[in-house]
């Protein structure tokens, strides 16, 4: 209280100028809880400061209504509460002075010029730090139990429901969702140190990771085991939650492995690769979707992309797209960033919204062109108009869309009563049969209400989906008759469901299960004989549940059947799945010679087009048509 009353008598801290080759290092002084946080700054050459400080990674959080105050060199400096909590926790953890680098403090946030050159060095700063400390926030959701259990090495508790639930809660914390923290986590050679809650031990990421892999053994495998014991219905909510966080975990781990294995022979990521790897992460400032990954990119990307916050969001996205198309010479960015401009109507249609979190629904790079190597084209053949609005690229129109089908939306009932509205008389009998089966398995219906609703909601969704797939199959058969003998059902299933190149093998188990699912749903609408259906439940119940929870964010789920996409068929015999609101009259074209990526275009004014989105075509057909010379001559196409 005395400190608060005396604050107005303490002058505000003013930053000194910082040379371009210097960084500020913060010294956190020891003290008691009753004392204000006291610090000192020292400016050092970055090369001289290497390995003399620990870098702090934490969540900035939204703009607060009230700031906390720390004392720096005898002057007061307002800081966000989340950072104040981190400094309090670190001070409690040590009786010694601590040398830290903290972005919000060590960079003068009121100097655009300093921010510009310091942000360019952030990758090197985190790389040369002696260690990285991750502050996850205050104790919540049984996090103290997790930290104490791991610190004490009580590994027998890692597989208990309490520990698993608490671990999931930790991974659901906002820190794991932010773009900036990825580079902060992966760049340093040493595994980060995890801090969570006050007066709790700091834990190395190695120990934290071991606990996670023990709790969820599937995490140690490259592929998620989708079908554990289907009788363990009580674990379904936990499994659903784990599948959501596992993708984040895999991103951190795989990105760190890639960065740590980088060398002159194996350089760090190209910009488009870094954007792809961080597509599921968020940024308060949309420009940080680009600037926040620069520290992990190769020198060429860092030299061309300037972290200039004087530029608008649209300008940053425009410049990044143009760099990728012209200098990295790849259109791969279109395969994981949808061209939805609803949030940014000022963007040209060929510039993706890098902040669009629907980027998780990527179409998949290799399968687009029926080959496994990177998508490459001649950057010299891509140019823009003088004002930068129009993109000129070579391409050829293949077909005009005759019909487009929107997949059904997933049903998300919240209880059994929410399912009732979807059920006719026959399906009511099905629901009763499922309840009977559940009781036969010793399941308590009252405890299963929500899960049973999800299950039955998934059944309703699959029935609607089977109808849509039947329509798509009919359209595809009609198209196929014009260019091939027989109908390649397997190709359609791969295109619709697997989201992987046929030549890479795909996920055969998923394809078989999906076909069984559709077959079961069709039989379900034709007969009420539940003998066969009950036998199938053991095999597909969990898969139905996962689909009902919308797990297209898992890479091998049926990502092509997303409401944001359309199945289309053309007058000339082409069919496929495309991003965006495809309509009759749109044109199917391949752009970027060499990469030969299919796109849906819409004619606008004169000879100009709007880019609607990328398309997936039947595996093998595009390569066959190009090889035979039947696709026509490439010409310059203008997109605005």
Coordinates of C-alpha atoms in Angstrom, one line a residue:
X1 CA 0.0 0.0 0.0
X2 CA 2.8 2.4 0.9
X3 CA 4.4 1.6 -2.5
X4 CA 1.2 2.3 -4.3
X5 CA 0.8 5.7 -2.5
X6 CA 4.4 6.6 -3.3
X7 CA 4.2 5.7 -7.0
X8 CA 3.3 9.1 -8.2
X9 CA 6.5 10.4 -6.6
X10 CA 8.6 8.1 -8.7
X11 CA 9.5 9.3 -12.2
X12 CA 8.5 7.2 -15.2
X13 CA 11.2 5.1 -16.8
X14 CA 12.6 6.5 -20.1
X15 CA 14.5 4.2 -22.5
X16 CA 17.9 5.1 -23.8
X17 CA 18.7 4.7 -27.5
X18 CA 19.8 1.2 -28.5
X19 CA 22.4 0.5 -31.2
X20 CA 21.3 -1.9 -33.9
X21 CA 23.8 -4.6 -32.8
X22 CA 22.9 -4.2 -29.1
X23 CA 20.2 -5.8 -26.9
X24 CA 19.0 -4.8 -23.5
X25 CA 19.3 -7.4 -20.7
X26 CA 17.1 -7.2 -17.7
X27 CA 18.5 -8.1 -14.2
X28 CA 15.7 -9.2 -11.9
X29 CA 16.7 -8.4 -8.3
X30 CA 15.8 -10.7 -5.4
X31 CA 13.2 -9.5 -2.9
X32 CA 10.3 -10.5 -0.7
X33 CA 6.7 -10.7 -1.7
X34 CA 5.9 -7.4 0.0
X35 CA 8.6 -5.7 -2.1
X36 CA 7.9 -4.3 -5.6
X37 CA 9.5 -6.0 -8.5
X38 CA 12.9 -4.2 -9.0
X39 CA 15.0 -4.5 -12.1
X40 CA 18.0 -3.0 -13.8
X41 CA 18.8 -2.7 -17.5
X42 CA 22.1 -3.1 -19.3
X43 CA 22.7 -2.6 -23.0
X44 CA 25.2 -5.2 -24.5
X45 CA 26.4 -6.2 -27.9
X46 CA 24.3 -9.2 -28.8
X47 CA 27.3 -11.3 -29.5
X48 CA 28.9 -10.5 -26.1
X49 CA 25.6 -11.2 -24.3
X50 CA 25.3 -14.7 -25.7
X51 CA 24.6 -17.4 -23.1
X52 CA 24.6 -14.8 -20.2
X53 CA 20.8 -14.5 -19.9
X54 CA 17.6 -16.6 -19.9
X55 CA 14.9 -15.6 -22.4
X56 CA 11.3 -15.5 -21.0
X57 CA 8.3 -16.8 -23.0
X58 CA 4.9 -15.8 -21.8
X59 CA 1.5 -14.8 -22.9
X60 CA 1.0 -11.0 -23.4
X61 CA -2.8 -11.3 -23.2
X62 CA -5.3 -8.7 -24.2
X63 CA -4.9 -5.0 -23.4
X64 CA -5.6 -4.8 -19.6
X65 CA -7.7 -2.1 -17.9
X66 CA -5.1 -1.8 -15.1
X67 CA -1.4 -2.2 -15.3
X68 CA 1.1 -3.4 -12.7
X69 CA 4.1 -1.3 -11.9
X70 CA 7.8 -2.4 -11.5
X71 CA 10.8 -0.3 -10.6
X72 CA 13.6 -0.1 -13.2
X73 CA 16.7 1.8 -12.2
X74 CA 14.7 3.8 -9.6
X75 CA 12.0 4.7 -12.1
X76 CA 8.5 3.2 -12.5
X77 CA 7.5 1.2 -15.6
X78 CA 3.9 0.0 -16.1
X79 CA 3.7 -3.7 -17.3
X80 CA 0.9 -6.1 -18.1
X81 CA -0.4 -8.3 -15.2
X82 CA 0.6 -11.5 -17.0
X83 CA 4.2 -10.4 -17.1
X84 CA 4.1 -9.2 -13.5
X85 CA 3.0 -12.6 -12.5
X86 CA 5.8 -14.2 -14.4
X87 CA 8.4 -12.0 -12.7
X88 CA 6.9 -12.6 -9.3
X89 CA 7.1 -16.4 -9.9
X90 CA 10.7 -16.2 -11.1
X91 CA 11.8 -14.1 -8.2
X92 CA 10.3 -16.6 -5.8
X93 CA 12.1 -19.4 -7.5
X94 CA 15.6 -17.9 -6.8
X95 CA 17.4 -15.9 -4.1
X96 CA 19.9 -14.7 -6.6
X97 CA 19.9 -12.0 -9.3
X98 CA 18.5 -13.3 -12.6
X99 CA 19.6 -12.0 -16.0
X100 CA 16.6 -12.1 -18.4
X101 CA 15.5 -11.1 -21.8
X102 CA 11.9 -10.1 -22.0
X103 CA 10.5 -8.8 -25.2
X104 CA 7.9 -6.4 -23.7
X105 CA 10.6 -4.8 -21.5
X106 CA 13.9 -5.2 -23.4
X107 CA 12.4 -3.6 -26.5
X108 CA 11.1 -0.1 -26.4
X109 CA 7.6 -0.7 -27.5
X110 CA 7.1 3.1 -28.2
X111 CA 9.9 3.2 -30.8
X112 CA 8.8 1.8 -34.2
X113 CA 12.4 1.9 -35.4
X114 CA 13.8 0.0 -32.5
X115 CA 11.0 -2.6 -32.7
X116 CA 11.8 -3.1 -36.3
X117 CA 15.5 -4.0 -35.8
X118 CA 15.0 -5.8 -32.5
X119 CA 12.2 -8.0 -33.8
X120 CA 14.5 -9.0 -36.7
X121 CA 17.0 -10.2 -34.0
X122 CA 14.5 -12.1 -31.9
X123 CA 15.3 -15.5 -33.5
X124 CA 19.0 -15.0 -32.7
X125 CA 18.2 -13.8 -29.2
X126 CA 16.3 -16.9 -28.3
X127 CA 18.9 -19.0 -30.0
X128 CA 21.8 -17.6 -28.1
X129 CA 20.1 -17.4 -24.7
X130 CA 21.5 -19.7 -22.0
X131 CA 18.0 -21.1 -21.6
X132 CA 14.3 -20.4 -22.3
X133 CA 11.8 -20.2 -19.4
X134 CA 8.1 -20.7 -20.3
X135 CA 5.6 -19.1 -18.0
X136 CA 2.2 -20.7 -18.4
X137 CA 0.4 -18.6 -15.9
X138 CA -1.1 -18.9 -12.4
X139 CA -2.3 -22.2 -11.0
X140 CA -5.6 -23.4 -12.3
X141 CA -7.3 -26.7 -13.3
X142 CA -5.3 -28.9 -11.0
X143 CA -2.0 -27.6 -12.5
X144 CA -0.3 -27.6 -9.1
X145 CA -0.9 -31.4 -9.0
X146 CA 0.7 -31.9 -12.4
X147 CA 3.8 -29.8 -11.5
X148 CA 4.2 -31.5 -8.1
X149 CA 3.7 -35.0 -9.6
X150 CA 6.2 -34.5 -12.4
X151 CA 8.7 -32.8 -10.1
X152 CA 8.5 -35.8 -7.7
X153 CA 8.8 -38.3 -10.5
X154 CA 5.6 -40.1 -9.5
X155 CA 5.2 -41.7 -13.0
X156 CA 2.7 -44.3 -11.8
X157 CA 0.2 -41.4 -11.5
X158 CA 0.7 -40.2 -15.1
X159 CA -2.0 -42.6 -16.4
X160 CA -4.6 -41.7 -13.9
X161 CA -7.7 -39.9 -15.0
X162 CA -6.9 -37.0 -12.7
X163 CA -3.4 -36.5 -14.2
X164 CA -4.6 -36.9 -17.8
X165 CA -7.4 -34.4 -17.3
X166 CA -5.1 -31.9 -15.6
X167 CA -2.5 -32.3 -18.3
X168 CA -5.1 -31.6 -21.0
X169 CA -6.1 -28.5 -19.1
X170 CA -2.5 -27.3 -19.1
X171 CA -2.2 -27.8 -22.9
X172 CA -5.4 -25.9 -23.4
X173 CA -3.9 -22.8 -21.9
X174 CA -3.7 -19.8 -24.2
X175 CA 0.1 -19.9 -24.3
X176 CA -0.1 -23.0 -26.5
X177 CA -2.2 -21.1 -29.1
X178 CA 0.0 -18.1 -29.9
X179 CA 2.1 -17.7 -33.0
X180 CA 5.1 -15.9 -31.3
X181 CA 5.7 -18.7 -28.7
X182 CA 6.5 -21.3 -31.3
X183 CA 9.9 -19.7 -32.2
X184 CA 10.5 -19.0 -28.5
X185 CA 9.9 -22.7 -27.8
X186 CA 11.9 -24.3 -30.6
X187 CA 15.0 -22.1 -31.3
X188 CA 17.2 -22.7 -28.3
X189 CA 19.4 -25.8 -28.2
X190 CA 18.3 -26.6 -24.6
X191 CA 14.8 -27.8 -23.9
X192 CA 12.7 -25.0 -22.4
X193 CA 12.0 -24.9 -18.6
X194 CA 8.3 -24.9 -17.7
X195 CA 6.9 -22.6 -14.9
X196 CA 3.3 -22.8 -13.9
X197 CA 1.9 -21.4 -10.7
X198 CA 3.6 -19.6 -7.8
X199 CA 5.9 -21.5 -5.4
X200 CA 6.1 -24.5 -7.8
X201 CA 9.2 -26.2 -9.0
X202 CA 10.5 -25.4 -12.5
X203 CA 10.3 -28.5 -14.8
X204 CA 12.3 -29.2 -17.9
X205 CA 10.4 -29.8 -21.1
X206 CA 12.1 -33.2 -21.2
X207 CA 10.4 -34.3 -18.0
X208 CA 7.2 -32.6 -19.0
X209 CA 7.2 -34.4 -22.4
X210 CA 8.0 -37.8 -20.8
X211 CA 4.9 -37.4 -18.6
X212 CA 2.7 -36.4 -21.5
X213 CA 3.9 -39.4 -23.6
X214 CA 3.3 -41.7 -20.7
X215 CA -0.2 -40.4 -20.0
X216 CA -1.1 -40.6 -23.7
X217 CA 1.1 -43.4 -25.2
X218 CA -0.3 -42.7 -28.7
X219 CA 1.6 -39.4 -28.6
X220 CA 4.9 -41.3 -29.1
X221 CA 3.7 -42.6 -32.5
X222 CA 3.7 -40.8 -35.8
X223 CA 0.0 -41.6 -36.3
X224 CA -2.8 -41.3 -33.8
X225 CA -4.4 -44.5 -32.8
X226 CA -8.0 -43.7 -33.6
X227 CA -9.7 -46.8 -32.3
X228 CA -8.9 -47.8 -28.7
X229 CA -11.3 -50.0 -26.8
X230 CA -14.7 -48.8 -28.0
X231 CA -16.3 -50.1 -24.8
X232 CA -14.6 -47.4 -22.8
X233 CA -17.2 -44.8 -23.5
X234 CA -16.4 -43.0 -20.3
X235 CA -13.0 -42.0 -21.8
X236 CA -14.5 -40.5 -25.0
X237 CA -14.6 -36.9 -23.7
X238 CA -11.0 -37.2 -22.5
X239 CA -10.0 -38.7 -25.8
X240 CA -11.8 -35.9 -27.8
X241 CA -10.0 -33.3 -25.7
X242 CA -6.7 -35.0 -26.2
X243 CA -7.0 -35.2 -29.9
X244 CA -7.5 -31.4 -29.9
X245 CA -4.3 -30.7 -28.0
X246 CA -2.3 -33.4 -29.6
X247 CA -2.1 -31.5 -32.9
X248 CA -0.5 -28.5 -31.0
X249 CA 1.9 -30.8 -29.2
X250 CA 3.0 -32.4 -32.5
X251 CA 3.5 -29.0 -34.0
X252 CA 5.8 -27.9 -31.2
X253 CA 7.8 -31.2 -31.2
X254 CA 8.2 -31.6 -35.0
X255 CA 9.1 -27.9 -35.4
X256 CA 11.7 -28.1 -32.7
X257 CA 13.2 -31.2 -34.2
X258 CA 13.3 -29.6 -37.6
X259 CA 15.0 -26.4 -36.3
X260 CA 17.5 -28.3 -34.2
X261 CA 18.5 -30.5 -37.1
X262 CA 19.1 -27.4 -39.4
X263 CA 22.6 -26.9 -40.8
X264 CA 24.2 -25.1 -43.8
X265 CA 23.3 -28.3 -45.7
X266 CA 19.8 -28.4 -44.2
X267 CA 18.8 -24.8 -43.8
X268 CA 15.9 -23.5 -41.7
X269 CA 12.4 -23.1 -43.0
X270 CA 11.3 -21.2 -46.1
X271 CA 8.6 -18.6 -45.3
X272 CA 5.8 -20.7 -46.7
X273 CA 6.9 -23.7 -44.7
X274 CA 7.0 -21.8 -41.5
X275 CA 3.5 -20.3 -42.2
X276 CA 2.2 -23.8 -42.9
X277 CA 3.6 -25.2 -39.7
X278 CA 2.1 -22.4 -37.6
X279 CA -1.2 -22.1 -39.4
X280 CA -3.3 -23.2 -36.3
X281 CA -1.8 -20.6 -34.0
X282 CA -3.2 -17.1 -33.3
X283 CA -1.9 -13.6 -33.1
X284 CA -3.5 -10.6 -31.5
X285 CA -2.0 -8.4 -34.2
X286 CA -2.6 -10.2 -37.5
X287 CA 0.7 -9.0 -38.9
X288 CA 2.4 -11.2 -36.4
X289 CA 1.2 -14.3 -38.3
X290 CA 4.0 -13.3 -40.6
X291 CA 6.4 -11.4 -38.4
X292 CA 6.1 -14.0 -35.6
X293 CA 7.7 -16.8 -37.7
X294 CA 10.6 -14.9 -39.3
X295 CA 13.0 -16.0 -36.6
X296 CA 12.6 -19.6 -37.8
X297 CA 13.0 -18.9 -41.5
X298 CA 16.1 -18.9 -43.8
X299 CA 18.2 -15.8 -44.3
X300 CA 16.6 -15.1 -47.6
X301 CA 13.2 -14.8 -46.1
X302 CA 14.5 -12.6 -43.3
X303 CA 16.3 -10.3 -45.7
X304 CA 13.2 -9.8 -47.9
X305 CA 10.4 -9.5 -45.2
X306 CA 10.9 -6.4 -43.1
X307 CA 8.9 -6.4 -39.7
X308 CA 7.5 -3.0 -40.3
X309 CA 4.5 -2.2 -38.2
X310 CA 3.9 1.0 -40.1
X311 CA 2.4 -1.2 -42.8
X312 CA -1.2 -2.2 -42.8
X313 CA -2.3 -5.8 -42.3
X314 CA -3.3 -6.0 -46.0
X315 CA 0.1 -4.7 -47.1
X316 CA 2.0 -7.3 -44.9
X317 CA -0.1 -10.2 -46.3
X318 CA 0.3 -8.9 -49.8
X319 CA 4.1 -8.6 -49.5
X320 CA 4.4 -12.1 -48.0
X321 CA 2.3 -13.7 -50.7
X322 CA 4.3 -11.9 -53.5
X323 CA 7.6 -13.0 -51.9
X324 CA 6.5 -16.6 -51.7
X325 CA 5.2 -16.6 -55.3
X326 CA 8.2 -14.8 -56.9
X327 CA 11.2 -15.6 -54.7
X328 CA 10.3 -19.0 -53.2
X329 CA 8.6 -19.8 -56.5
X330 CA 5.8 -22.0 -55.0
X331 CA 2.0 -21.7 -54.9
X332 CA 2.0 -24.0 -51.9
X333 CA 0.6 -21.2 -49.7
X334 CA -2.8 -21.6 -51.4
X335 CA -3.0 -25.2 -50.3
X336 CA -3.4 -24.4 -46.6
X337 CA -4.7 -20.8 -46.6
X338 CA -8.3 -20.4 -47.8
X339 CA -9.1 -17.4 -49.9
X340 CA -11.9 -16.2 -47.7
X341 CA -11.8 -12.4 -47.8
X342 CA -14.9 -11.9 -45.6
X343 CA -12.7 -10.5 -42.8
X344 CA -10.5 -8.5 -45.1
X345 CA -12.5 -7.3 -48.1
X346 CA -9.7 -5.0 -49.3
X347 CA -7.4 -7.9 -50.1
X348 CA -6.9 -9.0 -53.8
X349 CA -8.5 -12.4 -54.3
X350 CA -5.0 -14.0 -54.8
X351 CA -3.7 -12.8 -51.4
X352 CA -4.7 -15.3 -48.6
X353 CA -5.8 -14.1 -45.1
X354 CA -2.9 -15.5 -43.1
X355 CA -4.9 -14.9 -39.9
X356 CA -7.8 -17.1 -41.0
X357 CA -7.9 -20.0 -38.5
X358 CA -9.7 -22.1 -41.1
X359 CA -6.2 -22.7 -42.5
X360 CA -6.2 -25.9 -40.5
X361 CA -8.5 -27.3 -43.2
X362 CA -5.7 -27.5 -45.7
X363 CA -6.2 -29.4 -48.9
X364 CA -2.8 -31.1 -48.8
X365 CA 0.2 -30.1 -51.0
X366 CA 1.3 -33.4 -52.6
X367 CA -2.1 -34.7 -53.6
X368 CA -2.9 -31.6 -55.5
X369 CA -0.5 -32.4 -58.3
X370 CA -0.1 -36.2 -57.9
X371 CA 3.5 -36.0 -56.9
X372 CA 5.4 -35.9 -53.6
X373 CA 8.0 -33.2 -54.2
X374 CA 7.4 -29.5 -53.3
X375 CA 5.3 -27.4 -55.6
X376 CA 7.6 -25.3 -57.8
X377 CA 7.1 -23.0 -60.7
X378 CA 9.2 -20.3 -62.4
X379 CA 9.1 -17.2 -60.2
X380 CA 10.1 -15.2 -63.3
X381 CA 6.7 -16.0 -64.9
X382 CA 4.8 -14.3 -62.0
X383 CA 4.4 -10.6 -62.1
X384 CA 2.1 -7.9 -60.6
X385 CA 0.6 -4.7 -61.9
X386 CA 2.2 -1.4 -61.2
X387 CA -0.1 -0.8 -58.2
X388 CA 0.3 -4.4 -57.0
X389 CA -3.4 -5.3 -57.2
X390 CA -3.4 -7.6 -60.2
X391 CA -1.4 -10.8 -60.4
X392 CA -0.4 -12.1 -63.9
X393 CA 0.4 -15.8 -64.1
X394 CA 0.4 -18.3 -66.8
X395 CA -2.4 -20.9 -66.9
X396 CA -5.0 -22.8 -68.9
X397 CA -8.7 -23.2 -68.4
X398 CA -9.8 -26.9 -68.3
X399 CA -13.5 -26.8 -67.8
X400 CA -16.6 -24.8 -66.8
X401 CA -18.5 -25.8 -63.7
X402 CA -21.9 -27.2 -64.4
X403 CA -23.0 -28.2 -60.8
X404 CA -21.6 -27.8 -57.3
X405 CA -22.7 -29.6 -54.2
X406 CA -22.3 -28.4 -50.6
X407 CA -21.6 -31.2 -48.0
X408 CA -24.0 -31.4 -45.1
X409 CA -23.2 -29.6 -41.9
X410 CA -22.4 -31.8 -38.9
X411 CA -25.1 -32.1 -36.3
X412 CA -24.1 -31.1 -32.8
X413 CA -27.0 -32.0 -30.4
X414 CA -26.2 -31.3 -26.8
X415 CA -28.5 -34.0 -25.3
X416 CA -30.8 -36.9 -26.2
X417 CA -33.6 -34.5 -26.6
X418 CA -31.5 -32.6 -29.2
X419 CA -31.4 -35.7 -31.3
X420 CA -35.1 -36.4 -31.2
X421 CA -35.9 -33.6 -33.7
X422 CA -33.9 -35.4 -36.3
X423 CA -35.4 -38.8 -35.9
X424 CA -38.3 -40.2 -37.9
X425 CA -40.1 -43.4 -36.7
X426 CA -37.5 -45.8 -38.0
X427 CA -34.6 -43.9 -36.5
X428 CA -36.4 -43.7 -33.2
X429 CA -36.3 -47.5 -33.2
X430 CA -32.6 -47.3 -34.0
X431 CA -32.1 -45.0 -31.0
X432 CA -34.0 -47.4 -28.8
X433 CA -31.8 -50.3 -30.1
X434 CA -28.6 -48.3 -29.3
X435 CA -29.9 -47.7 -25.8
X436 CA -30.6 -51.4 -25.3
X437 CA -27.1 -52.2 -26.6
X438 CA -25.6 -49.7 -24.2
X439 CA -27.4 -51.3 -21.3
X440 CA -26.2 -54.7 -22.4
X441 CA -22.6 -53.4 -22.2
X442 CA -23.2 -52.3 -18.6
X443 CA -23.2 -48.6 -19.5
X444 CA -25.2 -46.2 -17.4
X445 CA -27.5 -44.2 -19.7
X446 CA -27.8 -41.2 -17.4
X447 CA -24.0 -40.8 -17.4
X448 CA -23.9 -41.4 -21.2
X449 CA -26.6 -38.8 -22.1
X450 CA -24.2 -36.4 -23.8
X451 CA -22.1 -39.0 -25.4
X452 CA -25.1 -40.9 -26.7
X453 CA -26.4 -37.7 -28.1
X454 CA -23.1 -37.1 -29.9
X455 CA -23.2 -40.7 -31.2
X456 CA -26.7 -40.4 -32.5
X457 CA -26.1 -37.0 -33.9
X458 CA -23.2 -38.5 -35.8
X459 CA -25.5 -41.2 -37.1
X460 CA -27.8 -38.5 -38.4
X461 CA -24.9 -36.6 -40.0
X462 CA -23.6 -39.8 -41.6
X463 CA -27.0 -40.5 -43.1
X464 CA -27.1 -37.0 -44.6
X465 CA -23.5 -37.4 -45.7
X466 CA -24.2 -40.7 -47.4
X467 CA -26.9 -39.0 -49.4
X468 CA -24.5 -36.3 -50.4
X469 CA -21.8 -38.8 -51.4
X470 CA -24.3 -40.7 -53.5
X471 CA -25.1 -37.5 -55.4
X472 CA -21.3 -36.7 -55.7
X473 CA -20.8 -40.3 -57.0
X474 CA -23.5 -39.9 -59.6
X475 CA -22.0 -36.6 -60.8
X476 CA -18.5 -38.2 -60.9
X477 CA -19.8 -41.3 -62.8
X478 CA -21.3 -39.0 -65.4
X479 CA -18.1 -37.1 -65.8
X480 CA -16.0 -40.2 -66.0
X481 CA -18.0 -41.7 -68.9
X482 CA -16.6 -39.0 -71.1
X483 CA -12.9 -39.9 -70.6
X484 CA -12.4 -43.3 -69.1
X485 CA -13.9 -46.8 -69.1
X486 CA -15.4 -47.8 -65.7
X487 CA -15.7 -45.7 -62.6
X488 CA -12.7 -45.6 -60.2
X489 CA -14.6 -45.7 -56.9
X490 CA -11.4 -45.9 -55.0
X491 CA -10.1 -42.7 -56.6
X492 CA -13.3 -40.9 -55.5
X493 CA -13.0 -42.2 -51.9
X494 CA -9.3 -41.0 -51.8
X495 CA -10.3 -37.6 -53.1
X496 CA -13.2 -37.2 -50.8
X497 CA -12.0 -38.8 -47.6
X498 CA -8.3 -39.4 -47.3
X499 CA -6.8 -36.1 -48.3
X500 CA -3.6 -37.8 -49.3
X501 CA -1.9 -38.8 -52.5
X502 CA -2.9 -42.2 -53.8
X503 CA 0.8 -42.9 -54.6
X504 CA 1.8 -42.3 -51.0
X505 CA -0.6 -45.1 -49.8
X506 CA -2.9 -42.9 -47.9
X507 CA -4.6 -44.2 -44.8
X508 CA -6.1 -47.5 -45.9
X509 CA -7.7 -48.2 -42.6
X510 CA -9.5 -44.9 -42.6
X511 CA -10.8 -45.6 -46.2
X512 CA -12.1 -49.0 -45.2
X513 CA -13.8 -47.7 -42.1
X514 CA -15.3 -44.8 -44.0
X515 CA -16.7 -47.2 -46.6
X516 CA -18.1 -49.4 -43.9
X517 CA -19.7 -46.4 -42.3
X518 CA -21.5 -45.4 -45.4
X519 CA -22.6 -48.9 -46.0
X520 CA -23.9 -49.2 -42.5
X521 CA -25.8 -46.0 -42.8
X522 CA -27.4 -47.0 -46.0
X523 CA -28.5 -50.3 -44.6
X524 CA -29.8 -48.5 -41.5
X525 CA -32.2 -46.6 -43.6
X526 CA -33.4 -49.7 -45.4
X527 CA -33.9 -52.1 -42.5
X528 CA -34.3 -52.1 -38.8
X529 CA -32.7 -55.5 -38.2
X530 CA -30.1 -54.5 -35.6
X531 CA -28.2 -57.8 -35.5
X532 CA -25.6 -56.7 -38.1
X533 CA -25.7 -53.1 -36.8
X534 CA -24.8 -54.1 -33.3
X535 CA -21.8 -56.0 -34.6
X536 CA -20.7 -52.9 -36.5
X537 CA -21.0 -50.7 -33.4
X538 CA -17.8 -52.1 -31.9
X539 CA -15.9 -51.1 -34.9
X540 CA -17.2 -47.7 -35.8
X541 CA -18.7 -46.2 -32.6
X542 CA -15.6 -44.2 -31.7
X543 CA -15.1 -43.1 -35.3
X544 CA -18.7 -41.8 -35.4
X545 CA -18.1 -39.9 -32.2
X546 CA -14.9 -38.3 -33.5
X547 CA -16.7 -37.3 -36.7
X548 CA -19.5 -35.8 -34.7
X549 CA -17.0 -33.6 -32.9
X550 CA -15.7 -32.2 -36.1
X551 CA -12.2 -33.7 -36.1
X552 CA -11.3 -32.6 -39.6
X553 CA -8.5 -30.9 -37.9
X554 CA -6.8 -34.3 -37.6
X555 CA -5.0 -34.7 -40.8
X556 CA -6.3 -38.1 -41.8
X557 CA -10.0 -37.5 -41.1
X558 CA -12.4 -36.7 -44.0
X559 CA -11.2 -33.2 -44.5
X560 CA -12.5 -32.8 -48.0
X561 CA -16.1 -33.2 -46.8
X562 CA -16.0 -29.8 -45.1
X563 CA -18.9 -27.3 -45.3
X564 CA -16.3 -24.7 -46.5
X565 CA -15.8 -26.8 -49.7
X566 CA -17.8 -27.8 -52.7
X567 CA -17.9 -30.9 -54.8
X568 CA -18.2 -29.8 -58.5
X569 CA -18.6 -31.3 -61.9
X570 CA -17.9 -29.6 -65.2
X571 CA -19.4 -29.6 -68.7
X572 CA -16.2 -31.0 -70.0
X573 CA -16.0 -34.1 -67.8
X574 CA -13.8 -32.8 -64.9
X575 CA -14.9 -33.2 -61.3
X576 CA -13.3 -32.6 -57.9
X577 CA -13.5 -30.8 -54.6
X578 CA -12.7 -27.1 -54.2
X579 CA -12.2 -24.5 -51.5
X580 CA -14.8 -21.8 -51.4
X581 CA -18.3 -21.1 -52.6
X582 CA -18.0 -22.7 -56.1
X583 CA -20.9 -21.9 -58.4
X584 CA -22.1 -23.0 -61.8
X585 CA -20.3 -20.9 -64.4
X586 CA -17.0 -20.8 -62.5
X587 CA -14.0 -22.0 -64.4
X588 CA -11.5 -24.8 -63.5
X589 CA -8.0 -23.8 -64.5
X590 CA -4.4 -25.0 -63.8
X591 CA -2.0 -22.2 -62.9
X592 CA 1.7 -21.9 -62.3
X593 CA 3.3 -24.1 -65.0
X594 CA 5.6 -26.7 -63.5
X595 CA 3.5 -26.8 -60.3
X596 CA 0.3 -27.1 -62.3
X597 CA -2.1 -26.4 -59.4
X598 CA -5.8 -26.6 -60.1
X599 CA -7.9 -23.5 -59.1
X600 CA -11.5 -22.4 -59.4
X601 CA -11.6 -19.0 -61.0
X602 CA -14.6 -16.6 -61.5
X603 CA -14.6 -14.2 -64.4
X604 CA -15.0 -10.5 -63.3
X605 CA -14.3 -7.6 -65.6
X606 CA -13.1 -8.3 -69.2
X607 CA -10.2 -10.7 -69.1
X608 CA -9.8 -10.6 -65.3
X609 CA -10.6 -13.3 -62.8
X610 CA -11.3 -13.7 -59.1
X611 CA -9.5 -16.6 -57.4
X612 CA -12.0 -18.7 -55.5
X613 CA -9.8 -21.5 -54.2
X614 CA -7.7 -24.5 -54.9
X615 CA -9.2 -27.7 -56.2
X616 CA -8.5 -31.4 -55.7
X617 CA -8.9 -33.5 -58.8
X618 CA -9.1 -37.3 -59.3
X619 CA -5.6 -38.8 -58.6
X620 CA -3.6 -39.4 -61.8
X621 CA -6.0 -37.7 -64.3
X622 CA -4.3 -34.3 -64.4
X623 CA -0.8 -35.8 -64.9
X624 CA -2.2 -38.0 -67.6
X625 CA -3.9 -35.1 -69.4
X626 CA -0.8 -33.0 -69.2
X627 CA 1.5 -35.8 -70.4
X628 CA -0.8 -36.5 -73.4
X629 CA -0.9 -32.8 -74.3
X630 CA -4.7 -32.5 -74.1
X631 CA -4.8 -29.5 -71.7
X632 CA -4.3 -26.8 -74.3
X633 CA -1.8 -23.9 -74.4
X634 CA -0.8 -22.0 -71.4
X635 CA -1.5 -18.2 -71.6
X636 CA -1.2 -15.3 -69.2
X637 CA -4.2 -15.0 -66.9
X638 CA -4.9 -11.8 -64.9
X639 CA -6.3 -12.3 -61.3
X640 CA -7.4 -9.4 -59.2

